Amino acid sequence: MSKCVLVTGGAGYIGSHTTVELTAAGYDVVIADDLSNSDMSGVEGVRAITGKEIPFVEMNCLDREAMEKLFSDYKIDAVIHFAAFKAVGESVAEPLKYYSNNVETFVTLLQTAAKFGVDNIVFSSSATVYGQPDVLPATEQTPRKPATSPYGNTKQMCEDILRDTVAASASLKGIALRYFNPIGAHPSALIGELPKGVPNNLVPFITQTAAGVRECLSVFGDDYNTPDGSCLRDYIDVVDLAKAHVTAVSRMLDGKNKERYEIFNIGTGRAVSVLELVNTFEKVNNLKLNYKIVGRRPGDVESVWADTTLAETELGWKAERSLDDTLKCAWEWEKRVRGL
């Protein structure tokens, strides 16, 4: 009998791509999402790609009664927890909204999983926990810096909650995946990143500017201590990122984890500047973007990219998709959404 994975926040950007890859790997998947930052198009896209009527439960993970019903309705073997608010600026303006949603939902999930004997949890963490590392690239042993936003703080807190809960349990296993900068869309163009309102991430802003939805792209700063003066990041294709979750789940279910709590960086190991990303998008899609250089944005770190050695050697996972292909897929997705 195939194993069942609960994907909280599975209607969202990374959750929908992960659901596709889990299904391709032979897992049964249940999606739980309150659709606060997504809509049913993500679920419908997943169903179209997989050809399967994947179960969807509309619920908030803070709702303990709904959570317990979900665990009693389905025989769940593992959970991947994506459900969280993720806008850095909003978290600064509304910290309690973020602490309540991001931390309390995870506590509720862990309590419910324990009650129902579900012992395998993958947590969606972030490279924001590193801040501006003193040494690059960042390894899993790179010290975490004090978070620069409540959003980043919730990621650190949830990592600690998972670590401590695993330590206090005889059987619970947990893996925290620290993503760098997920970009792109599924090659089918049936799912991709569709932020509500003004995008917080660079690539949706690029594609929306190319599509004429946004008038101009702002590049924040060209005076950093980097080769072209713009910030350096590690941009990981969302399909590659999704596959990392499949290997993490398989690692726990197959009993191959070396520790009961593990952390892995999920990135490409390559630093790409903001301007390089913009120029590559223009080149591979044969178009010109309207962009301008503006002042630095508060809270932006200058450079961060991953050392992915541990994920490659332990998980047997490696980023495979090229930046060119990723940016082509991002544009194909945007064109389909806009009817271009």
XYZ file of C-alpha atoms in Angstrom:
340
model
C 0.000 0.000 0.000
C 1.436 3.399 -0.905
C 2.277 5.825 1.866
C 0.213 8.976 2.387
C 1.779 12.421 2.798
C -0.148 15.407 4.158
C 0.959 18.663 2.504
C -0.180 21.713 4.485
C -0.218 24.837 2.319
C -0.312 22.502 -0.681
C -2.292 24.909 -2.867
C 0.570 27.413 -2.723
C 3.621 27.881 -4.909
C 6.082 25.367 -3.438
C 3.382 23.115 -1.997
C 1.698 22.548 -5.367
C 4.977 21.646 -7.093
C 5.894 19.307 -4.236
C 2.518 17.582 -4.473
C 3.186 16.895 -8.177
C 6.600 15.366 -7.425
C 5.299 13.292 -4.498
C 2.561 11.892 -6.735
C 5.088 11.136 -9.485
C 7.147 9.238 -6.879
C 4.163 7.025 -6.020
C 2.916 8.663 -2.821
C -0.723 9.386 -2.025
C -1.103 13.059 -1.116
C -3.703 15.044 0.818
C -3.604 18.847 0.501
C -4.753 21.081 3.373
C -4.872 24.834 2.757
C -7.008 27.785 3.875
C -6.451 29.563 0.514
C -5.430 32.784 2.315
C -2.488 33.279 -0.062
C -3.475 30.978 -2.926
C -6.561 29.756 -4.739
C -7.983 26.567 -6.208
C -6.110 27.078 -9.487
C -3.027 25.566 -7.811
C -4.950 22.432 -6.822
C -6.608 22.200 -10.244
C -3.203 22.568 -11.934
C -1.786 19.745 -9.809
C -4.735 17.523 -10.705
C -4.309 18.318 -14.402
C -0.571 17.505 -14.353
C -0.906 14.287 -12.319
C -4.203 13.098 -13.794
C -5.323 12.305 -10.242
C -8.179 13.679 -8.156
C -5.900 14.589 -5.256
C -7.936 15.188 -2.076
C -8.146 18.806 -0.936
C -9.343 19.968 2.473
C -9.980 23.686 2.964
C -9.001 24.429 6.542
C -6.811 26.580 8.744
C -4.074 24.658 10.534
C -4.837 26.657 13.704
C -8.201 24.878 13.864
C -7.444 21.931 16.141
C -10.821 20.282 15.544
C -10.375 20.410 11.765
C -6.797 19.155 12.110
C -7.868 16.172 14.211
C -10.651 15.340 11.755
C -8.114 15.423 8.917
C -5.807 12.982 10.731
C -8.722 10.675 11.539
C -10.122 10.775 7.971
C -6.797 9.868 6.331
C -4.091 7.371 7.310
C -1.174 9.831 7.197
C 2.418 8.554 7.236
C 4.334 11.851 6.895
C 3.668 15.588 6.857
C 5.320 18.374 4.874
C 4.442 21.662 6.554
C 4.371 24.682 4.216
C 1.377 26.550 5.658
C 2.688 29.963 6.765
C 2.535 33.663 5.998
C 5.689 34.716 4.163
C 5.839 38.480 3.446
C 8.849 39.940 5.269
C 7.592 43.554 5.190
C 4.124 42.599 6.408
C 5.670 40.607 9.269
C 7.478 43.749 10.462
C 4.208 45.700 10.371
C 2.073 42.917 11.875
C 4.313 40.717 14.029
C 1.532 39.122 16.096
C -0.240 37.965 12.937
C 2.953 36.106 11.981
C 3.729 34.656 15.410
C 0.143 33.477 15.824
C -0.173 31.925 12.375
C 3.304 30.575 11.677
C 4.228 29.300 15.137
C 0.873 28.239 16.561
C -0.088 26.305 13.417
C 3.124 24.292 13.676
C 2.566 23.546 17.376
C -1.012 22.429 16.631
C 0.238 20.228 13.799
C 2.924 18.579 15.955
C 0.474 17.957 18.799
C -2.040 16.397 16.423
C 0.607 14.303 14.660
C 1.761 12.972 18.066
C -1.810 12.144 19.062
C -2.297 10.113 15.877
C 1.151 8.488 15.918
C 2.516 10.257 12.821
C 6.284 10.332 13.264
C 7.723 11.946 10.104
C 7.708 15.739 9.725
C 9.393 17.867 7.059
C 9.485 21.575 7.908
C 9.722 24.274 5.268
C 12.501 26.526 6.584
C 14.530 29.254 4.936
C 18.021 30.589 4.360
C 16.786 33.753 6.110
C 17.872 32.013 9.343
C 21.512 32.711 8.367
C 21.087 36.476 7.957
C 24.299 37.819 6.381
C 26.749 34.952 7.012
C 30.311 35.856 8.017
C 31.636 33.128 5.716
C 30.176 32.048 2.367
C 28.865 29.761 1.079
C 26.607 28.935 4.047
C 26.759 25.383 5.384
C 24.297 23.798 7.799
C 26.827 24.574 10.557
C 26.892 28.294 9.703
C 25.684 30.093 12.848
C 22.166 31.449 12.674
C 22.066 35.215 13.068
C 19.343 37.087 14.966
C 16.443 37.341 12.539
C 15.955 40.682 10.774
C 12.162 40.217 10.630
C 9.388 38.440 12.549
C 8.963 36.212 9.472
C 12.588 35.071 9.722
C 12.188 34.674 13.470
C 9.208 32.322 13.015
C 11.386 30.085 10.823
C 14.071 29.941 13.522
C 11.479 29.315 16.237
C 9.783 26.509 14.306
C 13.153 24.844 13.638
C 13.813 24.947 17.400
C 10.311 23.663 18.204
C 10.826 20.706 15.848
C 14.301 19.988 17.265
C 13.067 20.088 20.873
C 9.953 18.021 20.125
C 12.050 15.361 18.402
C 14.443 15.310 21.391
C 11.539 14.804 23.801
C 9.961 12.015 21.731
C 11.012 8.396 21.446
C 9.995 8.016 17.799
C 9.477 11.400 16.076
C 11.756 12.235 13.146
C 12.097 15.715 11.670
C 13.892 17.305 8.743
C 14.156 21.069 8.250
C 14.887 22.110 4.668
C 16.447 25.565 4.424
C 15.513 26.920 0.990
C 17.472 29.613 -0.705
C 15.516 31.526 -3.414
C 12.870 29.380 -5.155
C 11.981 30.578 -8.665
C 10.420 29.319 -11.883
C 7.352 27.255 -12.699
C 6.389 23.757 -13.748
C 7.400 23.054 -17.396
C 3.709 22.390 -18.206
C 2.937 26.050 -17.284
C -0.078 24.698 -15.363
C 1.282 25.765 -11.948
C 3.667 28.534 -10.945
C 4.098 31.486 -8.623
C 0.974 33.637 -8.519
C 1.287 36.061 -5.602
C -1.765 37.970 -4.428
C -1.232 41.715 -4.760
C 2.243 43.183 -5.338
C 4.914 40.434 -5.516
C 7.504 40.274 -2.730
C 9.834 38.103 -4.805
C 12.032 39.169 -7.706
C 11.015 36.764 -10.479
C 7.219 37.345 -10.318
C 8.001 41.075 -10.394
C 10.183 40.508 -13.464
C 7.547 38.429 -15.283
C 4.732 40.835 -14.348
C 6.813 43.759 -15.645
C 7.469 41.857 -18.886
C 3.717 41.166 -19.158
C 2.859 44.839 -18.640
C 1.147 44.267 -15.277
C 3.864 46.308 -13.525
C 5.231 49.456 -15.118
C 8.833 49.161 -13.962
C 11.074 46.784 -12.044
C 13.157 48.331 -9.264
C 16.620 46.865 -8.664
C 17.477 47.725 -5.062
C 21.065 48.928 -4.974
C 24.057 48.692 -7.342
C 26.669 49.726 -4.782
C 27.106 46.455 -2.873
C 30.522 44.832 -2.591
C 29.706 42.318 -5.355
C 30.970 41.917 -8.952
C 28.239 44.130 -10.483
C 27.116 45.968 -7.330
C 23.768 44.169 -7.005
C 22.882 41.587 -4.337
C 23.976 37.962 -4.759
C 21.497 35.138 -4.204
C 21.156 31.404 -4.793
C 18.165 30.883 -7.099
C 16.790 27.334 -6.990
C 14.274 25.995 -9.520
C 10.990 25.182 -7.762
C 10.819 21.723 -9.405
C 14.288 20.860 -8.076
C 13.207 22.174 -4.674
C 10.040 20.057 -4.784
C 12.090 16.933 -5.471
C 14.178 17.622 -2.350
C 11.016 17.191 -0.266
C 10.374 13.794 -1.849
C 13.888 12.623 -0.942
C 13.461 13.980 2.618
C 10.187 12.102 3.125
C 11.634 8.912 1.616
C 14.711 9.207 3.864
C 12.550 9.134 7.003
C 10.036 6.533 5.826
C 12.863 4.224 4.710
C 14.700 4.698 8.028
C 17.796 6.121 6.348
C 18.073 9.239 8.499
C 21.301 9.326 10.543
C 19.856 11.589 13.242
C 16.226 11.951 14.245
C 16.454 15.705 13.598
C 18.335 16.821 10.489
C 18.826 20.070 8.572
C 19.670 20.434 4.880
C 20.415 23.460 2.684
C 18.438 23.384 -0.549
C 20.043 25.592 -3.187
C 22.250 25.365 -6.261
C 25.529 26.360 -4.627
C 25.915 29.125 -7.219
C 25.717 32.851 -6.539
C 23.753 34.846 -9.126
C 23.385 38.623 -8.928
C 20.073 40.422 -9.300
C 21.307 42.124 -12.474
C 22.586 38.818 -13.894
C 19.139 37.312 -13.302
C 17.436 40.249 -15.047
C 19.843 40.061 -18.002
C 19.454 36.284 -18.304
C 15.652 36.624 -18.311
C 15.898 39.175 -21.145
C 18.296 37.006 -23.142
C 16.487 33.637 -22.922
C 13.045 35.142 -23.579
C 14.257 37.630 -26.218
C 12.698 40.739 -24.699
C 13.657 43.967 -22.941
C 12.601 44.748 -19.397
C 11.824 48.214 -18.122
C 13.930 48.392 -14.959
C 15.718 51.065 -12.967
C 18.349 51.064 -10.233
C 17.046 52.518 -6.981
C 18.450 52.757 -3.436
C 19.081 49.777 -1.223
C 16.082 48.152 0.438
C 16.162 47.952 4.263
C 16.731 44.417 5.546
C 18.328 43.040 2.362
C 21.509 41.067 2.968
C 24.329 41.648 0.505
C 25.203 38.063 -0.411
C 24.035 34.605 0.520
C 24.354 31.294 -1.249
C 24.423 27.660 -0.235
C 26.968 24.972 0.304
C 24.857 21.992 -0.818
C 27.410 19.251 -0.093
C 25.351 17.697 2.713
C 22.146 17.472 0.651
C 24.115 15.927 -2.216
C 25.965 13.347 -0.111
C 23.269 12.498 2.454
C 19.962 13.052 0.651
C 21.314 12.088 -2.746
C 19.664 15.248 -4.082
C 21.166 17.860 -6.397
C 19.753 20.845 -8.281
C 19.621 19.948 -11.981
C 17.668 22.585 -13.893
C 19.555 25.442 -15.574
C 18.835 29.101 -14.864
C 17.960 29.574 -18.560
C 15.296 26.849 -18.459
C 13.947 28.084 -15.128
C 13.465 31.631 -16.440
C 11.874 30.364 -19.667
C 9.364 28.363 -17.616
C 8.638 31.384 -15.395
C 7.769 33.449 -18.477
C 5.675 30.675 -20.075
C 3.668 30.453 -16.864
C 3.153 34.239 -16.685
C 2.031 34.339 -20.327
C -0.492 31.561 -19.759
C -1.904 33.276 -16.650
C -2.215 36.594 -18.493
C -3.542 35.058 -21.698
C -0.607 36.383 -23.747
